[in-house]
CSV table of C-alpha atoms and ligand atoms in Angstrom, one decimal:
chain,number,residue,atom,x,y,z
Q,1,MET,CA,0.0,0.0,0.0
Q,2,SER,CA,1.4,3.4,-0.9
Q,3,ALA,CA,0.4,6.7,0.7
Q,4,GLY,CA,0.4,10.1,-0.8
Q,5,ALA,CA,-0.5,12.9,1.6
Q,6,ASP,CA,-4.2,13.0,0.7
Q,7,VAL,CA,-5.0,9.8,-1.2
Q,8,VAL,CA,-4.1,6.4,0.0
Q,9,ILE,CA,-3.6,3.9,-2.9
Q,10,GLY,CA,-4.5,0.4,-1.9
Q,11,PRO,CA,-3.0,-2.8,-3.3
Q,12,LEU,CA,-4.2,-4.3,-6.6
Q,13,GLU,CA,-6.4,-7.2,-5.5
Q,14,ASP,CA,-8.5,-9.2,-8.0
Q,15,GLY,CA,-8.1,-6.5,-10.5
Q,16,VAL,CA,-9.4,-3.8,-8.2
Q,17,VAL,CA,-7.6,-0.9,-6.5
Q,18,VAL,CA,-9.2,1.3,-3.7
Q,19,LEU,CA,-8.2,5.0,-3.6
Q,20,THR,CA,-9.1,6.3,-0.2
Q,21,LEU,CA,-9.4,10.1,0.5
Q,22,ALA,CA,-7.5,10.4,3.8
Q,23,ARG,CA,-8.1,13.9,5.3
Q,24,PRO,CA,-10.8,13.1,7.8
Q,25,GLU,CA,-9.9,16.1,9.9
Q,26,ALA,CA,-11.0,18.3,7.0
Q,27,ARG,CA,-13.9,16.0,6.1
Q,28,ASN,CA,-11.9,15.1,3.0
Q,29,ALA,CA,-12.3,18.6,1.5
Q,30,LEU,CA,-10.8,18.3,-1.9
Q,31,ARG,CA,-7.8,20.6,-1.9
Q,32,HIS,CA,-5.7,21.1,-5.0
Q,33,GLN,CA,-3.2,18.4,-3.9
Q,34,THR,CA,-6.0,15.9,-3.3
Q,35,MET,CA,-7.4,16.4,-6.9
Q,36,ILE,CA,-4.0,16.1,-8.4
Q,37,GLU,CA,-3.1,13.0,-6.4
Q,38,LEU,CA,-6.5,11.5,-7.4
Q,39,ALA,CA,-6.0,12.3,-11.1
Q,40,ASP,CA,-2.4,11.0,-11.1
Q,41,ALA,CA,-3.5,7.7,-9.5
Q,42,ILE,CA,-6.4,7.2,-11.8
Q,43,GLU,CA,-4.4,8.0,-14.9
Q,44,ARG,CA,-1.6,5.6,-13.8
Q,45,LEU,CA,-4.1,2.8,-13.0
Q,46,ASP,CA,-6.0,3.4,-16.2
Q,47,ALA,CA,-2.9,2.6,-18.2
Q,48,ASP,CA,-2.3,-0.6,-16.2
Q,49,ALA,CA,-3.9,-3.6,-17.9
Q,50,ASP,CA,-4.2,-5.4,-14.6
Q,51,ALA,CA,-6.3,-2.7,-13.0
Q,52,ARG,CA,-9.9,-3.3,-14.1
Q,53,GLY,CA,-11.8,-1.4,-11.5
Q,54,ILE,CA,-11.0,1.7,-9.4
Q,55,ILE,CA,-13.0,2.4,-6.2
Q,56,ILE,CA,-12.9,5.8,-4.7
Q,57,ALA,CA,-13.8,5.8,-1.0
Q,58,GLY,CA,-13.7,8.4,1.8
Q,59,GLY,CA,-14.2,7.9,5.6
Q,60,GLN,CA,-17.2,7.0,7.7
Q,61,LYS,CA,-18.1,10.7,8.4
Q,62,ALA,CA,-17.4,12.2,5.0
Q,63,PHE,CA,-16.8,10.9,1.5
Q,64,ALA,CA,-15.8,14.5,0.7
Q,65,ALA,CA,-17.2,17.8,2.0
Q,66,GLY,CA,-16.5,19.6,-1.3
Q,67,ALA,CA,-13.7,21.7,-2.6
Q,68,ASP,CA,-11.4,23.2,0.0
Q,69,ILE,CA,-13.1,26.5,0.6
Q,70,ALA,CA,-10.0,28.2,1.9
Q,71,GLU,CA,-8.1,27.4,-1.3
Q,72,MET,CA,-11.1,28.1,-3.6
Q,73,ALA,CA,-11.6,31.5,-2.0
Q,74,ALA,CA,-8.2,32.5,-3.3
Q,75,LEU,CA,-8.9,31.6,-6.9
Q,76,ASP,CA,-10.6,34.1,-9.4
Q,77,GLY,CA,-12.0,33.2,-12.8
Q,78,PRO,CA,-8.8,33.6,-14.8
Q,79,ALA,CA,-6.8,31.6,-12.2
Q,80,LEU,CA,-9.3,28.7,-12.5
Q,81,LEU,CA,-9.1,28.5,-16.3
Q,82,ALA,CA,-5.9,26.5,-16.6
Q,83,HIS,CA,-5.5,25.6,-12.9
Q,84,PRO,CA,-4.2,22.0,-12.3
Q,85,ARG,CA,-7.4,21.2,-10.3
Q,86,THR,CA,-9.5,22.1,-13.3
Q,87,LEU,CA,-7.3,19.8,-15.4
Q,88,ALA,CA,-7.4,17.1,-12.7
Q,89,TRP,CA,-11.2,16.8,-13.1
Q,90,GLN,CA,-10.8,16.5,-16.9
Q,91,ARG,CA,-8.2,13.8,-16.4
Q,92,ILE,CA,-10.5,11.9,-14.1
Q,93,TRP,CA,-13.4,12.1,-16.6
Q,94,ARG,CA,-11.1,10.7,-19.3
Q,95,ALA,CA,-10.6,7.4,-17.5
Q,96,GLY,CA,-11.5,4.3,-19.5
Q,97,CYS,CA,-11.4,2.1,-16.4
Q,98,PRO,CA,-14.7,1.8,-14.5
Q,99,LEU,CA,-14.8,4.1,-11.4
Q,100,ILE,CA,-16.9,3.1,-8.5
Q,101,ALA,CA,-17.7,5.4,-5.6
Q,102,ALA,CA,-18.2,4.0,-2.1
Q,103,VAL,CA,-20.0,6.7,-0.2
Q,104,GLU,CA,-20.4,7.1,3.6
Q,105,GLY,CA,-21.3,10.4,5.3
Q,106,TRP,CA,-21.2,13.7,3.4
Q,107,ALA,CA,-20.8,14.0,-0.3
Q,108,LEU,CA,-21.2,17.7,-0.8
Q,109,GLY,CA,-20.2,20.1,-3.5
Q,110,GLY,CA,-17.1,18.8,-5.3
Q,111,GLY,CA,-17.6,15.6,-3.2
Q,112,CYS,CA,-21.0,15.0,-4.8
Q,113,GLU,CA,-19.5,15.9,-8.2
Q,114,LEU,CA,-16.8,13.3,-7.6
Q,115,VAL,CA,-19.6,10.7,-7.0
Q,116,LEU,CA,-21.3,11.8,-10.2
Q,117,SER,CA,-18.0,11.5,-12.1
Q,118,CYS,CA,-17.9,7.8,-11.2
Q,119,ASP,CA,-19.6,5.2,-13.3
Q,120,LEU,CA,-21.5,3.7,-10.4
Q,121,ALA,CA,-21.9,4.6,-6.8
Q,122,ILE,CA,-22.9,2.7,-3.6
Q,123,ALA,CA,-24.1,4.6,-0.6
Q,124,GLY,CA,-24.1,3.7,3.1
Q,125,ALA,CA,-27.5,4.4,4.6
Q,126,GLY,CA,-26.2,7.5,6.4
Q,127,ALA,CA,-24.8,9.2,3.3
Q,128,ARG,CA,-25.9,12.7,2.5
Q,129,PHE,CA,-25.6,14.4,-0.9
Q,130,GLY,CA,-25.8,18.1,-1.8
Q,131,GLN,CA,-24.5,20.9,-3.9
Q,132,PRO,CA,-24.2,23.7,-1.3
Q,133,GLU,CA,-22.1,26.0,-3.5
Q,134,ILE,CA,-25.0,28.5,-3.9
Q,135,THR,CA,-24.7,29.2,-0.1
Q,136,LEU,CA,-21.2,30.5,-0.8
Q,137,GLY,CA,-22.4,32.7,-3.6
Q,138,TRP,CA,-21.0,30.2,-6.2
Q,139,MET,CA,-22.3,27.3,-8.2
Q,140,PRO,CA,-21.2,23.8,-9.0
Q,141,GLY,CA,-18.3,23.9,-11.4
Q,142,ALA,CA,-17.2,20.3,-11.8
Q,143,GLY,CA,-20.1,18.9,-13.7
Q,144,GLY,CA,-22.7,19.2,-10.9
Q,145,THR,CA,-25.4,21.0,-12.9
Q,146,GLN,CA,-24.9,18.8,-15.9
Q,147,ARG,CA,-24.4,15.3,-14.4
Q,148,LEU,CA,-26.9,15.8,-11.7
Q,149,ALA,CA,-29.6,16.9,-14.2
Q,150,ARG,CA,-28.9,13.9,-16.3
Q,151,SER,CA,-29.3,11.5,-13.3
Q,152,ALA,CA,-31.9,13.2,-11.1
Q,153,GLY,CA,-33.8,15.3,-13.7
Q,154,LYS,CA,-34.6,19.0,-13.7
Q,155,ALA,CA,-36.8,19.4,-10.7
Q,156,LEU,CA,-34.6,17.8,-8.1
Q,157,THR,CA,-31.4,19.2,-9.6
Q,158,MET,CA,-32.9,22.7,-9.5
Q,159,GLN,CA,-33.9,22.1,-5.9
Q,160,LEU,CA,-30.5,20.9,-4.8
Q,161,VAL,CA,-28.5,23.5,-6.8
Q,162,LEU,CA,-30.7,26.5,-6.0
Q,163,THR,CA,-31.4,25.7,-2.3
Q,164,GLY,CA,-28.1,24.1,-1.3
Q,165,ASP,CA,-30.1,21.6,0.7
Q,166,GLN,CA,-29.1,18.0,1.1
Q,167,ILE,CA,-30.8,14.7,0.4
Q,168,ASP,CA,-30.3,11.3,2.1
Q,169,ALA,CA,-29.0,8.1,0.6
Q,170,GLU,CA,-32.4,6.7,-0.2
Q,171,ALA,CA,-33.4,9.9,-2.1
Q,172,ALA,CA,-30.1,9.7,-3.9
Q,173,ARG,CA,-30.9,6.2,-5.0
Q,174,ALA,CA,-34.3,7.2,-6.2
Q,175,ALA,CA,-32.6,10.0,-8.2
Q,176,GLY,CA,-30.1,7.7,-9.8
Q,177,ILE,CA,-27.1,9.3,-8.1
Q,178,VAL,CA,-26.3,5.9,-6.5
Q,179,SER,CA,-27.4,2.5,-7.6
Q,180,GLU,CA,-27.7,0.9,-4.2
Q,181,VAL,CA,-28.0,1.8,-0.5
Q,182,VAL,CA,-26.4,-0.6,1.9
Q,183,PRO,CA,-26.2,-0.6,5.7
Q,184,SER,CA,-23.9,2.2,7.1
Q,185,GLY,CA,-20.3,1.1,7.1
Q,186,THR,CA,-20.6,-1.5,4.3
Q,187,ALA,CA,-20.5,0.7,1.1
Q,188,LEU,CA,-16.8,-0.2,0.5
Q,189,SER,CA,-17.4,-3.9,0.9
Q,190,ARG,CA,-20.3,-3.8,-1.5
Q,191,ALA,CA,-18.4,-1.6,-4.0
Q,192,ARG,CA,-15.5,-4.1,-3.8
Q,193,THR,CA,-17.8,-7.0,-4.6
Q,194,LEU,CA,-19.2,-5.2,-7.6
Q,195,ALA,CA,-15.7,-4.0,-8.7
Q,196,GLN,CA,-14.3,-7.5,-8.6
Q,197,ARG,CA,-17.2,-8.8,-10.6
Q,198,ILE,CA,-16.6,-6.0,-13.2
Q,199,ALA,CA,-12.8,-6.8,-13.1
Q,200,SER,CA,-13.5,-10.5,-13.9
Q,201,HIS,CA,-14.8,-9.5,-17.4
Q,202,PRO,CA,-12.5,-8.9,-20.4
Q,203,ARG,CA,-10.9,-5.4,-20.2
Q,204,GLN,CA,-11.6,-4.3,-23.7
Q,205,ALA,CA,-15.3,-5.2,-23.5
Q,206,THR,CA,-15.7,-3.5,-20.2
Q,207,ARG,CA,-14.1,-0.3,-21.4
Q,208,LEU,CA,-16.1,-0.1,-24.7
Q,209,ALA,CA,-19.3,-0.9,-22.8
Q,210,LYS,CA,-18.6,1.9,-20.3
Q,211,GLN,CA,-17.8,4.3,-23.1
Q,212,ALA,CA,-21.0,3.4,-25.0
Q,213,VAL,CA,-23.1,4.1,-21.9
Q,214,LEU,CA,-21.4,7.4,-21.3
Q,215,ARG,CA,-22.1,8.4,-24.9
Q,216,ALA,CA,-25.8,8.1,-24.2
Q,217,PHE,CA,-25.5,11.4,-22.3
Q,218,GLU,CA,-23.7,13.2,-25.1
Q,219,THR,CA,-25.2,12.2,-28.4
Q,220,PRO,CA,-28.6,11.9,-30.1
Q,221,LEU,CA,-30.0,8.4,-30.0
Q,222,SER,CA,-29.2,7.6,-33.7
Q,223,GLU,CA,-25.5,8.5,-33.2
Q,224,GLY,CA,-25.4,6.6,-29.9
Q,225,LEU,CA,-26.8,3.5,-31.6
Q,226,ARG,CA,-24.3,3.9,-34.4
Q,227,GLU,CA,-21.4,4.1,-32.0
Q,228,GLU,CA,-22.8,1.2,-29.9
Q,229,HIS,CA,-22.9,-1.0,-33.0
Q,230,ALA,CA,-19.4,-0.1,-34.0
Q,231,SER,CA,-18.1,-1.2,-30.6
Q,232,PHE,CA,-20.3,-4.3,-30.7
Q,233,ARG,CA,-18.8,-5.2,-34.1
Q,234,HIS,CA,-15.3,-4.5,-33.0
Q,235,LEU,CA,-15.7,-6.8,-30.0
Q,236,ALA,CA,-17.2,-9.5,-32.3
Q,237,SER,CA,-13.6,-10.0,-33.6
Q,238,SER,CA,-11.9,-10.1,-30.3
Q,239,GLU,CA,-10.1,-13.2,-29.1
Q,240,GLU,CA,-11.5,-12.8,-25.6
Q,241,ARG,CA,-15.1,-12.9,-27.0
Q,242,ALA,CA,-14.2,-16.0,-29.0
Q,243,ALA,CA,-12.6,-17.7,-26.0
Q,244,ARG,CA,-15.5,-16.9,-23.6
Q,245,MET,CA,-18.1,-18.0,-26.0
Q,246,ALA,CA,-16.3,-21.3,-26.8
Q,247,THR,CA,-16.0,-22.0,-23.0
Q,248,PHE,CA,-19.8,-21.4,-22.6
Q,249,LEU,CA,-20.6,-23.6,-25.6
Q,250,ARG,CA,-18.4,-26.4,-24.3
Q,251,GLY,CA,-20.6,-26.4,-21.2
E,1,CAA,N1,-13.3,23.2,2.8
E,1,CAA,C1,-12.4,23.4,3.7
E,1,CAA,N2,-12.5,22.9,5.0
E,1,CAA,C2,-13.6,22.2,5.3
E,1,CAA,C3,-14.6,21.9,4.4
E,1,CAA,C4,-14.4,22.4,3.1
E,1,CAA,N3,-15.3,22.1,2.1
E,1,CAA,N4,-15.5,21.1,5.0
E,1,CAA,C5,-15.1,20.9,6.3
E,1,CAA,N5,-13.9,21.6,6.4
E,1,CAA,C6,-13.1,21.6,7.7
E,1,CAA,C7,-13.7,22.6,8.7
E,1,CAA,O1,-13.3,23.9,8.4
E,1,CAA,C8,-13.2,22.1,10.0
E,1,CAA,O2,-11.8,22.5,10.1
E,1,CAA,P1,-11.2,22.9,11.6
E,1,CAA,O3,-11.3,21.7,12.4
E,1,CAA,O4,-9.8,23.4,11.2
E,1,CAA,O5,-12.1,24.0,12.1
E,1,CAA,C9,-13.1,20.6,9.8
E,1,CAA,O6,-13.2,20.4,8.3
E,1,CAA,C10,-14.3,19.9,10.3
E,1,CAA,O7,-15.5,20.5,9.9
E,1,CAA,P2,-16.8,20.7,10.8
E,1,CAA,O8,-16.3,21.1,12.2
E,1,CAA,O9,-17.7,21.7,10.1
E,1,CAA,O10,-17.3,19.3,10.8
E,1,CAA,P3,-18.8,18.8,11.0
E,1,CAA,O11,-18.7,17.3,11.1
E,1,CAA,O12,-19.5,19.5,12.1
E,1,CAA,O13,-19.6,19.2,9.7
E,1,CAA,C11,-19.8,19.4,7.2
E,1,CAA,C12,-19.3,18.6,8.4
E,1,CAA,C13,-21.4,19.4,7.3
E,1,CAA,C14,-19.4,18.7,6.0
E,1,CAA,C15,-19.4,20.9,7.3
E,1,CAA,O14,-17.9,20.8,7.5
E,1,CAA,C16,-19.6,21.7,6.1
E,1,CAA,O15,-20.7,22.1,5.8
E,1,CAA,N6,-18.6,21.8,5.2
E,1,CAA,C17,-18.7,22.6,4.0
E,1,CAA,C18,-19.5,22.0,2.9
E,1,CAA,C19,-19.5,22.8,1.7
E,1,CAA,O16,-20.0,24.0,1.7
E,1,CAA,N7,-19.0,22.3,0.5
E,1,CAA,C20,-19.0,23.0,-0.7
E,1,CAA,C21,-17.6,23.5,-0.9
E,1,CAA,S1,-17.5,24.5,-2.4
E,1,CAA,C22,-17.3,23.3,-3.7
E,1,CAA,O17,-17.3,22.1,-3.4
E,1,CAA,C23,-17.2,23.7,-5.1
E,1,CAA,C24,-16.7,25.0,-5.4
E,1,CAA,O18,-15.7,25.4,-4.9
E,1,CAA,C25,-17.5,25.9,-6.2
C-alpha cells in the first residue's frame, strides 16, 4: 500500500484498487493536492492492464465535503481556467477504467460531483448528498449541474443546486445518483464485490461498454446507436469474446 499525503492507494487485488481520501480532519475537503493525487493515481491505473476497476472511498463521516473552501476563495476566474485542479477533473473524466464510488457520510459540492464523475456509486444508509455552492455565492463547477440533471432530472437538480439543501441516501438512489443503498459502514465492501465482478470480465469489452453508456449522455439516439454497434462489431472480432463463447458452448 502506498500513501500520498491525501489519497491512499491500496494494493491491486483481484483487478481492483481502492483509492481512499484520507483527510478526515478536514472532512476530506478536496484541496488542489487531493485532486492532483487522485487524477495522477487514476491516470496511472487506467494505463495498467491489470487494474480493471477503481474504487474511490472516503471515511465514515465524510466521503468528501466539497472543494477546499480556503483554497477556492483564493482563486478568481482567470486563475481557475488553466489551474491544475480544473485539469485534474478532466483527467478523471477521461478514465476508460470503471470508477466506483463507495460513499459514507457527506458527499457535498465537489464531493457530490466526484460521486457523479464515477460510473457507479454505492451509498451507506447514512450518506448525505448536496450541492451547497450556492450558499457560498457560487455554483457547481465540476459537472454538478450537468451530471446531476442527467441523473436526477430537472426538478430535483434545481432544488439541490438552488437551495443548497441535502438529500439522504435513499433519495439519492431514487434520483439515480447511486445504484444501491447498503447498511452504514458497508459501502466499501459492496463496492469491492461489484468491482471484482466487473474486473472479472474482459478489459476491452468493459471499457467499450462503459464508453458506450457514457455516450448516451452526449449524443442523439441515432448517433449513440451507431457508435454502440461499431463497438459491438469491434468486439465480435476479439479473441476474448471467442474464448469466452467457446467456453460457454463447451458447457
Ligand atoms: N473546505 C475546507 N475545510 C472544510 C470543508 C471544506 N469544504 N469542509 C469541512 N472543512 C473543515 C472545517 O473547516 C473544519 O476545520 P477545523 O477543524 O480546522 O475548524 C473541519 O473540516 C471539520 O469541519 P466541521 O467542524 O464543520 O465538521 P462537522 O462534522 O461539524 O460538519 C460538514 C461537516 C457538514 C461537511 C461541514 O464541515 C460543512 O458544511 N462543510 C462545507 C461543505 C460545503 O460547503 N461544501 C462545498 C464547498 S465548495 C465546492 O465544493 C465547489 C466550489 O468550490 C464551487
